[in-house]
Amino acid sequence: MKTRSISGLSFVFVLLFSSSWAASAQNHEDFLQCLSLHSQNSTSISQVIYTPNNSSYLPILQFSIQNLRFMSSDTPKPTVIVTPLHESQILTVIKCSRTHGMQIRVRSGGHDYEGLSYVSELPFVILDMINFKSITVDTETSTAWVQSGSTVEAAEMILSPYGGKMDEISEYAIPFPHRAGNLYKIQHLVYWEEEGEMAAERHISWIRRLYSYMAPYVSKFPRAAYINYRDFDVGVNKQGNTSHAQASIWGTKYFKNNFNRLVKVKTMVDPGNFFRNEQSIPPISLWRKKKGD
Ligand SMILES: *[C@@H]1O[C@H](CO)[C@@H](O)[C@H](O)[C@H]1NC(C)=O
Ligand SMILES: *[C@@H]1O[C@H](CO)[C@@H](O)[C@H](O)[C@H]1NC(C)=O
Ligand SMILES: *[C@@H]1O[C@H](CO)[C@@H](O)[C@H](O)[C@H]1NC(C)=O
Ligand SMILES: *[C@@H]1O[C@H](CO)[C@@H](O)[C@H](O)[C@H]1NC(C)=O
């Protein structure tokens, strides 16, 4: 009797599991078909699409993973990786991702400390900007246009943001708000070689203790943070439904008062919150709706 009920249960489980697997496989197929249907040239887009079936899928995925914690076999993997050669292919990926409920992760150098540019808990596609690395320098206007796939090794135009030339730019002119008045930007960083979850926990817990230890000596109200040293410990969006109040806890660390202006921009350009991740700026409509007005 007991055995029968257990096997009945596992049968139901297998049924549920395999039907959701079939649905997601179908969704992947539909997504790929959408890419080829909506691109100007289906031959050329097929040359920049990698699914787990392509032998170069793993090498491409791993090529710019800089944090080995996200290289493990149980790290969620993208359904598809696209390495666009042309802007129109980026539009196609966005269109099809919206239609087929895929998240988009945009990867440039792959250095995001929390792996946000190539990991997502929801089904996702990586838009890998590796082919967009042109650097144009205009000496007359003293400006440089650097495409996002460029890496620092290629650009070597590393800015030291506090004070200096950056201080001539108003902190409200660009999202990045930190200027002179901060003595140093501290990067809390730990490397280890031992493998396994236990070693990872031990080292991460050590760096968390160091971070707490520093609290009396660093900026306060809020304790500021640098978005390029991303840190989920300062807070994350929950399924994109995070309230403005919750998001401002970490948003003001990264953006100070610019956070509220970024929320306004977000509400204008992406009210449905399609482009989102664990630390994206939430639009205002979501929390209004939640409050019921
Ligand atoms: C489509 O792309 C392929 C491969 O890049 C190219 O050989 C072909 O000429 C393109 N076709 C058109 C109509 O542009
Ligand atoms: C990956 O495989 C698909 C067929 O499964 C093929 O259409 C596509 O061109 C391959 N991608 C690359 C980059 O070779
Ligand atoms: C991958 O290959 C399997 C069998 O070779 C096939 O059934 C499946 O449709 C392929 N998936 C994609 C996304 O090309
Ligand atoms: C978040 O919002 C979506 C869409 O409005 C909804 O389907 C989902 O249940 C919400 N999740 C939570 C945790 O409230």
mmCIF file of C-alpha atoms and ligand atoms in Angstrom, residues 46-51 53-54 56, ligand 2:
data_model
loop_
_atom_site.group_PDB
_atom_site.id
_atom_site.type_symbol
_atom_site.label_atom_id
_atom_site.label_comp_id
_atom_site.label_asym_id
_atom_site.label_seq_id
_atom_site.Cartn_x
_atom_site.Cartn_y
_atom_site.Cartn_z
ATOM 1 C CA SER A 46 22.147 31.868 -37.433
ATOM 2 C CA GLN A 47 25.882 32.456 -37.449
ATOM 3 C CA VAL A 48 25.732 34.323 -34.140
ATOM 4 C CA ILE A 49 23.305 32.047 -32.247
ATOM 5 C CA TYR A 50 24.580 29.365 -29.868
ATOM 6 C CA THR A 51 22.370 26.805 -28.132
ATOM 7 C CA ASN A 53 23.550 21.856 -29.093
ATOM 8 C CA ASN A 54 26.401 23.854 -30.640
ATOM 9 C CA SER A 56 31.052 26.177 -29.154
HETATM 10 C C1 LIG B 2 24.228 26.241 -33.885
HETATM 11 O O1 LIG B 2 23.451 25.160 -34.319
HETATM 12 C C2 LIG B 2 22.331 25.488 -35.140
HETATM 13 C C3 LIG B 2 21.610 24.191 -35.478
HETATM 14 O O2 LIG B 2 21.327 23.460 -34.330
HETATM 15 C C4 LIG B 2 22.792 26.194 -36.394
HETATM 16 O O3 LIG B 2 21.675 26.638 -37.120
HETATM 17 C C5 LIG B 2 23.635 27.405 -36.012
HETATM 18 O O4 LIG B 2 24.144 27.997 -37.172
HETATM 19 C C6 LIG B 2 24.765 26.990 -35.079
HETATM 20 N N1 LIG B 2 25.465 28.193 -34.635
HETATM 21 C C7 LIG B 2 26.702 28.494 -34.999
HETATM 22 C C8 LIG B 2 27.240 29.771 -34.484
HETATM 23 O O5 LIG B 2 27.351 27.762 -35.728
#
